[in-house]
Coordinates of N, CA and C in Angstrom, one line a residue:
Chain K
X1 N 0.9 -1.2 0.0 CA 0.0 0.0 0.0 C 0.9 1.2 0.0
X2 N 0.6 1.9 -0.8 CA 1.6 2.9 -1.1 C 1.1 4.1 0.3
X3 N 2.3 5.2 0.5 CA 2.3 5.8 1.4 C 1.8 7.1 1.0
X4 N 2.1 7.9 1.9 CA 1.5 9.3 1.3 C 2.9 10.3 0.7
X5 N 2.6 10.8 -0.8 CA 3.8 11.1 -1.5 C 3.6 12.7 -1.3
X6 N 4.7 13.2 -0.8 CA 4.6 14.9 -1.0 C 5.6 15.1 -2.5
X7 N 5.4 16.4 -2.9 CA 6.2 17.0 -4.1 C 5.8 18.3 -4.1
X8 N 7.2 19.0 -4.7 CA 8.7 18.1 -4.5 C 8.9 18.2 -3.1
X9 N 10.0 17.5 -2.8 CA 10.7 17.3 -1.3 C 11.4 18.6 -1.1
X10 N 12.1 19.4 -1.7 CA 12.9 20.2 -1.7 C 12.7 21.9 -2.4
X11 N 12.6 23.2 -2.0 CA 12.3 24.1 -2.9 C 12.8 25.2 -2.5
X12 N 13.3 26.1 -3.4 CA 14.1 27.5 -3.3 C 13.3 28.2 -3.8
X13 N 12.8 29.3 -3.3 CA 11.9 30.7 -3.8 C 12.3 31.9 -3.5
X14 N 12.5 32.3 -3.9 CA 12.3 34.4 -4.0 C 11.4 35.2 -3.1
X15 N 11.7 35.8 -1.9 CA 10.5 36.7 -1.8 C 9.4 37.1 -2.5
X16 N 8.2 37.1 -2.4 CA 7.3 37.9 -3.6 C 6.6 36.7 -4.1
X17 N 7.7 35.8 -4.4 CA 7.5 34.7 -5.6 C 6.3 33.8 -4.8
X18 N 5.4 33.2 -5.5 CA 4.6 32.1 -5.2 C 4.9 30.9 -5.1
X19 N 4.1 29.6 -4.3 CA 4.9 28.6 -4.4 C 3.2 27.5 -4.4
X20 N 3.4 26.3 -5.3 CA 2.5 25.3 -5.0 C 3.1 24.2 -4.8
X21 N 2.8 23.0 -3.2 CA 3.0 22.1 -3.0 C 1.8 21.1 -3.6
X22 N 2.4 19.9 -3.6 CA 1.1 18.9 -3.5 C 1.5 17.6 -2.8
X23 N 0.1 16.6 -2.4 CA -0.2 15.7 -1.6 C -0.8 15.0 -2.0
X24 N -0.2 13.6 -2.5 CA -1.3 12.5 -2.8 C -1.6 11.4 -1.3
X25 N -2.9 11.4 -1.2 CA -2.9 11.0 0.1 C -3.0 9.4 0.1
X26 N -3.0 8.7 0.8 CA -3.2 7.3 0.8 C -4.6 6.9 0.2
X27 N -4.3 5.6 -1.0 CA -5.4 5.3 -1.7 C -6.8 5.0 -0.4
X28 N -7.8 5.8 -0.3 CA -9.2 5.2 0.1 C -9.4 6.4 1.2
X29 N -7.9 7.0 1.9 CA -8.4 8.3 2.5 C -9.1 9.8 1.6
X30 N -9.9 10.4 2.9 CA -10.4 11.2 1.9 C -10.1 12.8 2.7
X31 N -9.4 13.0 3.4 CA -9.1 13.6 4.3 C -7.3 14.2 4.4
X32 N -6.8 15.2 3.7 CA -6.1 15.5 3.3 C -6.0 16.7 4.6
X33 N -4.5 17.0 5.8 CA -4.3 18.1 6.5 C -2.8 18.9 6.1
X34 N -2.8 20.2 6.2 CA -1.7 20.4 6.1 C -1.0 21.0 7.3
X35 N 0.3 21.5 7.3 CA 1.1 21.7 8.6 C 2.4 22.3 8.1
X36 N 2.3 23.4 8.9 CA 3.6 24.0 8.9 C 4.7 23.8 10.0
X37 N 6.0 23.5 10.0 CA 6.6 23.4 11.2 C 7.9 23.9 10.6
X38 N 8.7 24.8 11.5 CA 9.6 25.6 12.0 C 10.8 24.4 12.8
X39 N 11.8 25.1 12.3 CA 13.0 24.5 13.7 C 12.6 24.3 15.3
X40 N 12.8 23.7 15.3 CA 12.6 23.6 17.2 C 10.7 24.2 17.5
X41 N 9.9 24.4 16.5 CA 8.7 24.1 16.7 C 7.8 23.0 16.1
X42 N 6.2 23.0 16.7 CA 5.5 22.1 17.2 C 4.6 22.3 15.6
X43 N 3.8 21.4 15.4 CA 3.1 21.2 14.4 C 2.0 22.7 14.6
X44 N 2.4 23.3 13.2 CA 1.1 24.7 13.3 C 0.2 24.3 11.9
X45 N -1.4 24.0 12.2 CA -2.0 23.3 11.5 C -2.4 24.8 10.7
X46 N -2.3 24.3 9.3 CA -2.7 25.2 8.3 C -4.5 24.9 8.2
X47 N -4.3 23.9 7.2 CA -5.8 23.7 6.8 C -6.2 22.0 6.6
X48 N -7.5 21.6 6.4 CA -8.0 20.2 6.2 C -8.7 20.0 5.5
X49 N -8.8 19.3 4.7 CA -10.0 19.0 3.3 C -9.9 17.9 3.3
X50 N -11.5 17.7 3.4 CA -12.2 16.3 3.1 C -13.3 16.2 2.0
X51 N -13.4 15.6 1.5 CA -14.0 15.5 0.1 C -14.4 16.9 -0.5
X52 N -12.9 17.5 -1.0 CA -13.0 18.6 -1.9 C -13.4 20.0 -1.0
X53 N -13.9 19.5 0.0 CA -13.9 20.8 0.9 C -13.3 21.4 1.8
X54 N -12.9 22.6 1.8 CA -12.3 22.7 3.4 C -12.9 22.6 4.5
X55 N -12.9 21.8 5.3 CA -13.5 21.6 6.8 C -12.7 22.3 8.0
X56 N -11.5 22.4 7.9 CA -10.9 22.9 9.3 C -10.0 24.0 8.7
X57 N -10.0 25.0 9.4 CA -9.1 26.1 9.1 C -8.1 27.0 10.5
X58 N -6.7 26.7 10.1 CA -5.6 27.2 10.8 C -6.0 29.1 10.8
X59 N -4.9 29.3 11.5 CA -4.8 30.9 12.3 C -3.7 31.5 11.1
X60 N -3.6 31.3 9.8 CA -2.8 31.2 8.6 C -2.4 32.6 8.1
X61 N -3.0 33.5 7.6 CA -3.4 34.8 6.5 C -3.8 34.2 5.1
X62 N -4.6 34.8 4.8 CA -4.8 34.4 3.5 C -3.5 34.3 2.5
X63 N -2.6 34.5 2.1 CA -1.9 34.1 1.2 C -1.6 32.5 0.8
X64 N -1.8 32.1 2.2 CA -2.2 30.6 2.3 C -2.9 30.1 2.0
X65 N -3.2 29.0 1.0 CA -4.5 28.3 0.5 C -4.5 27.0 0.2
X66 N -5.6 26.0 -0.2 CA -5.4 25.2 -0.5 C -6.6 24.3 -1.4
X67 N -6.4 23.4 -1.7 CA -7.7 22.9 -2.6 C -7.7 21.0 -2.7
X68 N -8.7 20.4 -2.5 CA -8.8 19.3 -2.9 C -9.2 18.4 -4.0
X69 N -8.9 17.8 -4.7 CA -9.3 17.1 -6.3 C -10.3 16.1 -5.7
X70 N -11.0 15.6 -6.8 CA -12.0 14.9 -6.7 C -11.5 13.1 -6.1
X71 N -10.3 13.2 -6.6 CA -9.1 11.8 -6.0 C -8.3 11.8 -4.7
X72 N -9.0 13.3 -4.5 CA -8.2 13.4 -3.1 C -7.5 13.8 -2.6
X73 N -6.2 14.0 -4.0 CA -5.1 14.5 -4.0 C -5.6 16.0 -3.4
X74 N -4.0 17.3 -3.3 CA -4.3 18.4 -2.2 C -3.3 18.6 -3.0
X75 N -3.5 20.4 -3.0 CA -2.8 21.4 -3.3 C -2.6 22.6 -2.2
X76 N -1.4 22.8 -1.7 CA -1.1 24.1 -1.2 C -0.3 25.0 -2.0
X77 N -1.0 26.4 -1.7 CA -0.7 27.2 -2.6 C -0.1 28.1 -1.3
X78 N 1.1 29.3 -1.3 CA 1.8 30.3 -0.7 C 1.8 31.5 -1.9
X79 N 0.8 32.3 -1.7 CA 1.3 33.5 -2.7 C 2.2 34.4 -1.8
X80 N 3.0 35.6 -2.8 CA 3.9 36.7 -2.2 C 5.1 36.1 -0.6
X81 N 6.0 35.1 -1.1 CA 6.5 34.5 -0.2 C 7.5 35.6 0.8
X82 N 7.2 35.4 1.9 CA 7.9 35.9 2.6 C 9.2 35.4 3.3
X83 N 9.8 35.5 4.0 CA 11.2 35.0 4.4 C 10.9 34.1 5.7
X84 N 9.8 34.2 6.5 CA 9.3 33.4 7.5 C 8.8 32.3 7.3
X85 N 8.4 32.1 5.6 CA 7.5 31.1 5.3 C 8.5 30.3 5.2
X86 N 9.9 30.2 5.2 CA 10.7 29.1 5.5 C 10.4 28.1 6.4
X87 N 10.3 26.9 5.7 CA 9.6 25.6 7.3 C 9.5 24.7 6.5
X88 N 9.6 23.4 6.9 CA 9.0 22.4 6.0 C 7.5 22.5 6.4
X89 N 6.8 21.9 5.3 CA 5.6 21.8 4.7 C 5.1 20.5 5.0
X90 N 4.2 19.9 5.8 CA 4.1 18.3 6.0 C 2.4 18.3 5.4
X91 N 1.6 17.0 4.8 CA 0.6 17.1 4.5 C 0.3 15.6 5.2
X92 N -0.5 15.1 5.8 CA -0.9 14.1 6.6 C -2.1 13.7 6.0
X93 N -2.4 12.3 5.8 CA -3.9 12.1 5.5 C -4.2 10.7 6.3
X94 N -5.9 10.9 6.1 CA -6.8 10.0 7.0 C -8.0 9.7 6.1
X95 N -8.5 8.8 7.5 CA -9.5 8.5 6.6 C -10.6 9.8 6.8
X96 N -10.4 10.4 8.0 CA -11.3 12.1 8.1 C -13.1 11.7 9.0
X97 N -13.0 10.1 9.4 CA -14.1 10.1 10.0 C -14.2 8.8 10.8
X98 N -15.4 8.5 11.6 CA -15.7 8.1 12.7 C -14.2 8.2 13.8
X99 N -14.2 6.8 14.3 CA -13.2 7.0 15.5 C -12.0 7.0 14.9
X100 N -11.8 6.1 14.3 CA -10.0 6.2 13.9 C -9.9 6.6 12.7
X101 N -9.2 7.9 13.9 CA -8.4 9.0 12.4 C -7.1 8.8 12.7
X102 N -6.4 8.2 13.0 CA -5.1 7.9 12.3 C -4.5 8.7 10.9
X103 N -3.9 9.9 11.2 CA -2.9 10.1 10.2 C -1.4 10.1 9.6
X104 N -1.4 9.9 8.5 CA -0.2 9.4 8.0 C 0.6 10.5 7.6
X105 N 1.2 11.0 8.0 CA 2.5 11.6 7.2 C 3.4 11.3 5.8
X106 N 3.0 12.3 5.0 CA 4.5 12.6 4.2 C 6.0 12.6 4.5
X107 N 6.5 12.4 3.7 CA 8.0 13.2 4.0 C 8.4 14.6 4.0
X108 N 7.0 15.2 3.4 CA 7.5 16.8 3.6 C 7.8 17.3 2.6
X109 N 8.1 18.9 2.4 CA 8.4 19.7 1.5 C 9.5 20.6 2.2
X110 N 10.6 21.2 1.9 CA 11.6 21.8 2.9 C 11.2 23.0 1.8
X111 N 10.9 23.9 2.5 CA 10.6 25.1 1.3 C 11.9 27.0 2.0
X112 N 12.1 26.9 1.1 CA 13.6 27.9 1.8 C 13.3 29.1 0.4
X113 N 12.9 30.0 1.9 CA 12.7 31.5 1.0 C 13.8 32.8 1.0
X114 N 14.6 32.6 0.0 CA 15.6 33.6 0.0 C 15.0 34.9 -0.3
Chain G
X28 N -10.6 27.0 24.2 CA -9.5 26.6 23.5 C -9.5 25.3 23.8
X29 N -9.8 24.1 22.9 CA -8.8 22.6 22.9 C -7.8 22.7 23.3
X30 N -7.5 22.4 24.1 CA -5.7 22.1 23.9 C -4.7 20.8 24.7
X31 N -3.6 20.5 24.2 CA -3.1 19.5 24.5 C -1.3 19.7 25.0
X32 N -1.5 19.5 26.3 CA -0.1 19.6 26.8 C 1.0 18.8 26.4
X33 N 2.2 19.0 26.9 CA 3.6 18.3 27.0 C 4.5 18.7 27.9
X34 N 5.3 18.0 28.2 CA 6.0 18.6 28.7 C 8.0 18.3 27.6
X35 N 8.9 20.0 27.4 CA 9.0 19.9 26.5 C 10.0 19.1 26.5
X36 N 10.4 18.4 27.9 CA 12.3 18.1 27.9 C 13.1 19.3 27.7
X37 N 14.0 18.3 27.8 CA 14.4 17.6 27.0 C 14.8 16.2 28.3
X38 N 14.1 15.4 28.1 CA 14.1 14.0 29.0 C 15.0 13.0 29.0
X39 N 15.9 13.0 29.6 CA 17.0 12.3 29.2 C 17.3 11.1 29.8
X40 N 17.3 9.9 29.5 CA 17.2 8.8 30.4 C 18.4 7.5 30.2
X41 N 18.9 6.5 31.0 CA 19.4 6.3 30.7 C 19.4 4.9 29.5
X42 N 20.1 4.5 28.8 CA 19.8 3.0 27.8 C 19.7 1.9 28.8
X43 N 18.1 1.3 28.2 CA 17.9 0.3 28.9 C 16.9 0.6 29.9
X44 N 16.8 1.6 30.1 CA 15.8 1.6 31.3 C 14.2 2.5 30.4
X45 N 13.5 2.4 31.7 CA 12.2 2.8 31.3 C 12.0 4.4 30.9
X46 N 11.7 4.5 29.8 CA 11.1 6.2 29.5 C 9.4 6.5 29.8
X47 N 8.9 7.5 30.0 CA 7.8 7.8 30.5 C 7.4 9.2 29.9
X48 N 6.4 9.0 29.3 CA 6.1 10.1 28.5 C 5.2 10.6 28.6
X49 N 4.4 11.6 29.0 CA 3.6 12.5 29.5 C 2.3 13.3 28.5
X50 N 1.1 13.6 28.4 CA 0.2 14.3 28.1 C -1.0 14.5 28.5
X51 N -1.6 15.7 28.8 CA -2.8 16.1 29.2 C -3.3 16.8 28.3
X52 N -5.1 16.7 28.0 CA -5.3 17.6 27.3 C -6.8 18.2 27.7
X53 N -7.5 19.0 27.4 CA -8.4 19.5 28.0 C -9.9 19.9 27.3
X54 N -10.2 19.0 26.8 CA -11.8 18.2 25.7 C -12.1 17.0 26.2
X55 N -13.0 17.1 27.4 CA -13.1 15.5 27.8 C -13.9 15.0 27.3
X56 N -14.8 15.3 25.7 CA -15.4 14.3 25.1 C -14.3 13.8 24.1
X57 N -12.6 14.3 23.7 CA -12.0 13.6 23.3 C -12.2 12.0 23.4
X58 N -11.8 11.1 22.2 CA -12.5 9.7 21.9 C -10.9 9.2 21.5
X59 N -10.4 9.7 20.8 CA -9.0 9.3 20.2 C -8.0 9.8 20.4
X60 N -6.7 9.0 20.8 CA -5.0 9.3 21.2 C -3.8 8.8 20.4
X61 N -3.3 9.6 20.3 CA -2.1 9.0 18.8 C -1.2 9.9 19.7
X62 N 0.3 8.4 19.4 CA 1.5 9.2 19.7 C 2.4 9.0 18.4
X63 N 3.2 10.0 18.2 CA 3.6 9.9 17.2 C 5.5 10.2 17.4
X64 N 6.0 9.8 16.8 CA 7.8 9.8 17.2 C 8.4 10.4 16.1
X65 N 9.1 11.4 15.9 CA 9.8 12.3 14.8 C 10.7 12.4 15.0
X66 N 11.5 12.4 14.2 CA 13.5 12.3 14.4 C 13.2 13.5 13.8
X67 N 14.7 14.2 14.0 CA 15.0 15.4 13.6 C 15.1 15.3 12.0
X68 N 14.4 16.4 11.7 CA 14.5 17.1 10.0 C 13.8 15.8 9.4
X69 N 12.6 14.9 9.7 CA 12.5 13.9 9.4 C 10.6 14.7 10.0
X70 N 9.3 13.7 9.2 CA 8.1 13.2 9.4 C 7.5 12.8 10.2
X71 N 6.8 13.3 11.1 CA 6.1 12.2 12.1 C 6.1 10.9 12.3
X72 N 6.0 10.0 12.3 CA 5.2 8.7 12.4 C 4.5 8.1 13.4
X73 N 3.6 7.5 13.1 CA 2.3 7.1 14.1 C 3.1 5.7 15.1
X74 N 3.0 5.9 16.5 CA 3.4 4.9 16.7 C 2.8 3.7 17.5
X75 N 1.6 4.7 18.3 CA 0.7 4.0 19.0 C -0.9 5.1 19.1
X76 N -1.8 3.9 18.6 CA -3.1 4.8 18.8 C -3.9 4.3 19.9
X77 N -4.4 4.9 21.0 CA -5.6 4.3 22.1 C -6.4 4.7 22.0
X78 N -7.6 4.1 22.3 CA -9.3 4.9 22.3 C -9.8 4.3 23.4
X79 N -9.6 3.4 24.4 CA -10.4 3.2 25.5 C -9.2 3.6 26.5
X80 N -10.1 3.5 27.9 CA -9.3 3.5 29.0 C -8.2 2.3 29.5
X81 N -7.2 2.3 29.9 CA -6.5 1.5 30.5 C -4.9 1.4 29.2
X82 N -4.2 0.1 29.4 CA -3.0 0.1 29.1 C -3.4 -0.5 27.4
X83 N -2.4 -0.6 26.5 CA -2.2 -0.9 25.4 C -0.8 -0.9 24.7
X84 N -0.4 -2.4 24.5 CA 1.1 -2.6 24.8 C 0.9 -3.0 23.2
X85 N 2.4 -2.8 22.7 CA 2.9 -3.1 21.0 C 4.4 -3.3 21.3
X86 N 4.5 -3.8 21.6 CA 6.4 -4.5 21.5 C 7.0 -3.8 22.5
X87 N 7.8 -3.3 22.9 CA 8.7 -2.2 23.9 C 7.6 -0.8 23.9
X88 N 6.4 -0.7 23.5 CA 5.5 0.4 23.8 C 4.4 0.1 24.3
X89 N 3.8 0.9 25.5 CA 2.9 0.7 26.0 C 2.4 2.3 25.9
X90 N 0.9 2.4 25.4 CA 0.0 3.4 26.3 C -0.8 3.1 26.8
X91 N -0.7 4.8 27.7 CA -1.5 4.2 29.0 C -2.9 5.9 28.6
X92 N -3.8 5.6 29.2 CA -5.0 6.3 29.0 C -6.2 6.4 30.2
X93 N -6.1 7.6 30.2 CA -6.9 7.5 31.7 C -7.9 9.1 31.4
X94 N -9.3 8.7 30.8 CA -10.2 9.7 30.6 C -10.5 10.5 31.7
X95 N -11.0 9.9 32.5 CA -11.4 10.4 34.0 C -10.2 12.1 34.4
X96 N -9.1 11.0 34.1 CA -8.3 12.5 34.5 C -7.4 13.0 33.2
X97 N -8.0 12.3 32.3 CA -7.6 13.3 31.0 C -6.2 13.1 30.8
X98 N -5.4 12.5 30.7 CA -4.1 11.7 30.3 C -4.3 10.9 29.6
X99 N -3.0 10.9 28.7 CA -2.2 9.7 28.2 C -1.2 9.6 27.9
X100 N -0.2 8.8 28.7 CA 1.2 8.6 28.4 C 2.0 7.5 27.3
X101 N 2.9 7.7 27.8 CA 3.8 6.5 26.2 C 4.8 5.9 27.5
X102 N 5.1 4.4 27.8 CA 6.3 4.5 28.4 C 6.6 3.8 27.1
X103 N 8.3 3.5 27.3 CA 8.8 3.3 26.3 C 10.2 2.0 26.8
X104 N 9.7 1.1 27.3 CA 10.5 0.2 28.0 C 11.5 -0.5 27.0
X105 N 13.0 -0.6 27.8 CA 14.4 -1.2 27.2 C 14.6 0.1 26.2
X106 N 14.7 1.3 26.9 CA 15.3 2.1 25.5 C 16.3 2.4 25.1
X107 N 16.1 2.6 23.3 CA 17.5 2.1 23.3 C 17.8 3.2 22.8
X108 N 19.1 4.0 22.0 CA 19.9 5.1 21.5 C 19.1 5.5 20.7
X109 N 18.7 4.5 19.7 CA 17.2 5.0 18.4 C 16.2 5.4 18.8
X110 N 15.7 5.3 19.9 CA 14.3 6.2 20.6 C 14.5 7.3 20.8
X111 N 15.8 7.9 20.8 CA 15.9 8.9 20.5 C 15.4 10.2 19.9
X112 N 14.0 11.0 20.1 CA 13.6 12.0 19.4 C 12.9 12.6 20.0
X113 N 11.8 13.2 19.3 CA 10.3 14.0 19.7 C 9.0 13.1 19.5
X114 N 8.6 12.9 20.4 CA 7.4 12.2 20.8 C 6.5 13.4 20.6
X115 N 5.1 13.2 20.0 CA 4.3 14.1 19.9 C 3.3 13.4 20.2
X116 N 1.7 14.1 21.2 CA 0.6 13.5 21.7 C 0.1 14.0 20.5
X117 N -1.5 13.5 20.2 CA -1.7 14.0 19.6 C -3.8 13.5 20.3
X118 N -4.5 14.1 19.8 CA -6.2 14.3 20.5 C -7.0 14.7 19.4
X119 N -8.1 13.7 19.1 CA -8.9 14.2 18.3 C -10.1 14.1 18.9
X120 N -10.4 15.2 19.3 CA -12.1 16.0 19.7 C -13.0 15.1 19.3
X121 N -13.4 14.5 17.9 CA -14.5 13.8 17.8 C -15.4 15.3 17.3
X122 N -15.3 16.1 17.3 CA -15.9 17.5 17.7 C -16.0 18.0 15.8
X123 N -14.8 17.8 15.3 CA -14.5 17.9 14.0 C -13.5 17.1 13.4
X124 N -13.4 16.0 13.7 CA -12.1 15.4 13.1 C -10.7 16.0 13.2
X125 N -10.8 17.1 13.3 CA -9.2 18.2 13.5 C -8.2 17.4 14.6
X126 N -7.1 16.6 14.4 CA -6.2 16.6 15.6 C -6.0 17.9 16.0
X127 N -5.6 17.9 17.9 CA -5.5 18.9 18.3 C -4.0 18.0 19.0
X128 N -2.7 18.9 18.5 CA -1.3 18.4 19.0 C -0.4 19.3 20.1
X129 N 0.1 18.4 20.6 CA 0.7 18.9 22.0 C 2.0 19.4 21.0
X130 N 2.9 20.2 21.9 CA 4.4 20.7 21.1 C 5.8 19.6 21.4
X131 N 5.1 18.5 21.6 CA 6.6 17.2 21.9 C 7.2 17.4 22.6
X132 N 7.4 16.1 23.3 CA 8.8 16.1 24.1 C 9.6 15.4 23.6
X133 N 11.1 16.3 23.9 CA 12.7 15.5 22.9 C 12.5 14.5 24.3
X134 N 13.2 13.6 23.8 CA 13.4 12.1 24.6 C 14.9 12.3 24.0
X135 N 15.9 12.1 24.8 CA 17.7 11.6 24.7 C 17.5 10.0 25.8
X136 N 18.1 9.2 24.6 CA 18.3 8.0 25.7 C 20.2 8.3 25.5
X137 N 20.6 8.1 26.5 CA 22.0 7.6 26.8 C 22.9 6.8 27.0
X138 N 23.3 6.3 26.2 CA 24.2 5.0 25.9 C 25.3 4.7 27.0

């Protein structure tokens, strides 16, 4: 069973410049979260989509976004990058309902804003 | 506010002996408990999930879960150099599906 794939793993941006991550989440989950974390910090929950919708929403600013496909897969979008948005990028998926929500982790996106 | 404690360490214990891992959180219709163990510059991973009260053992891991007073711990018996990291609680409300996560504790075992 395949795991959950982030892309790309690695990314260099520009201030100003925009950036789109993606997450294919584990085949049959439908429940796609994302997360921002910093050095020596704790998981800061961006956003959550479950079938195409956003259901949960992080303390973010808008420049932060995101979107769900019909398969499940997840897009995070960063417009006008700033120099803070340095962090890796983690996107987690589940199954998004009853008791066990068990989520799985990516490997991440390491996103470095010069 | 949900929220879910830790304590941050850094916990340092010796190899071989028992670790003990700590979390409170504060939604007592919480239903679900995930701990999860992250090495540095490295992904989460799920290591142990509980949903009822009492102990729940998986090879050298045990959690323990006690609703009444809103805990759940991780010991982590015979540890060895590789247990080595951030342990993260983690709590889902039931409320929305949203995990609500504690900020980890580093675990050092000592050789």
């Amino acid at each position: 069973k395949a795991g959950v794939t982030q892309t790309p793993r690695y990314l260099i941006k520009t201030r100003g410049q925009q950036v789109t991550l993606s997450c294919s989440p584990i085949s049959g989950h439908r429940s796609v979260s994302w997360y921002q974390q910093t050095p020596g910090q704790g998981l800061q929950f961006l956003f959550e989509y479950f079938s195409e919708t956003q259901r949960n929403k992080g303390n973010f600013p808008g420049r932060f976004s995101g979107r769900q496909f019909s398969n499940s897969r997840s897009e995070m979008n960063v417009s006008t990058l700033e120099l803070g948005d340095s962090a890796l990028y983690l996107c987690a998926s589940s199954l998004g309902e009853g008791l066990n929500t068990e989520a799985f982790f990516g490997q991440g996106t390491r996103l470095t804003v010069v | 506010q949900k929220e879910v404690e830790q304590n941050s360490g850094p916990l340092s214990v010796p190899e071989g002996a028992i670790a003990s891992l700590n979390c409170t959180y504060s939604d007592r219709v919480s239903q679900s408990f995930f701990w999860y163990r992250q090495y540095s510059g490295k992904s989460p991973e799920l290591i142990m999930s509980i949903y009822s009260n009492g102990d729940k053992e998986d090879g050298r891991f045990t959690a323990q879960l006690n609703k009444a007073s809103q805990y759940v711990s991780l010991l982590i018996r015979d540890s060895q150099p590789s247990d080595s990291a951030t342990y993260l609680c983690a709590v889902n409300p039931w409320s929305n599906y949203q995990l609500i996560w504690g900020a980890g504790t580093k675990l050092i075992i000592k050789p």
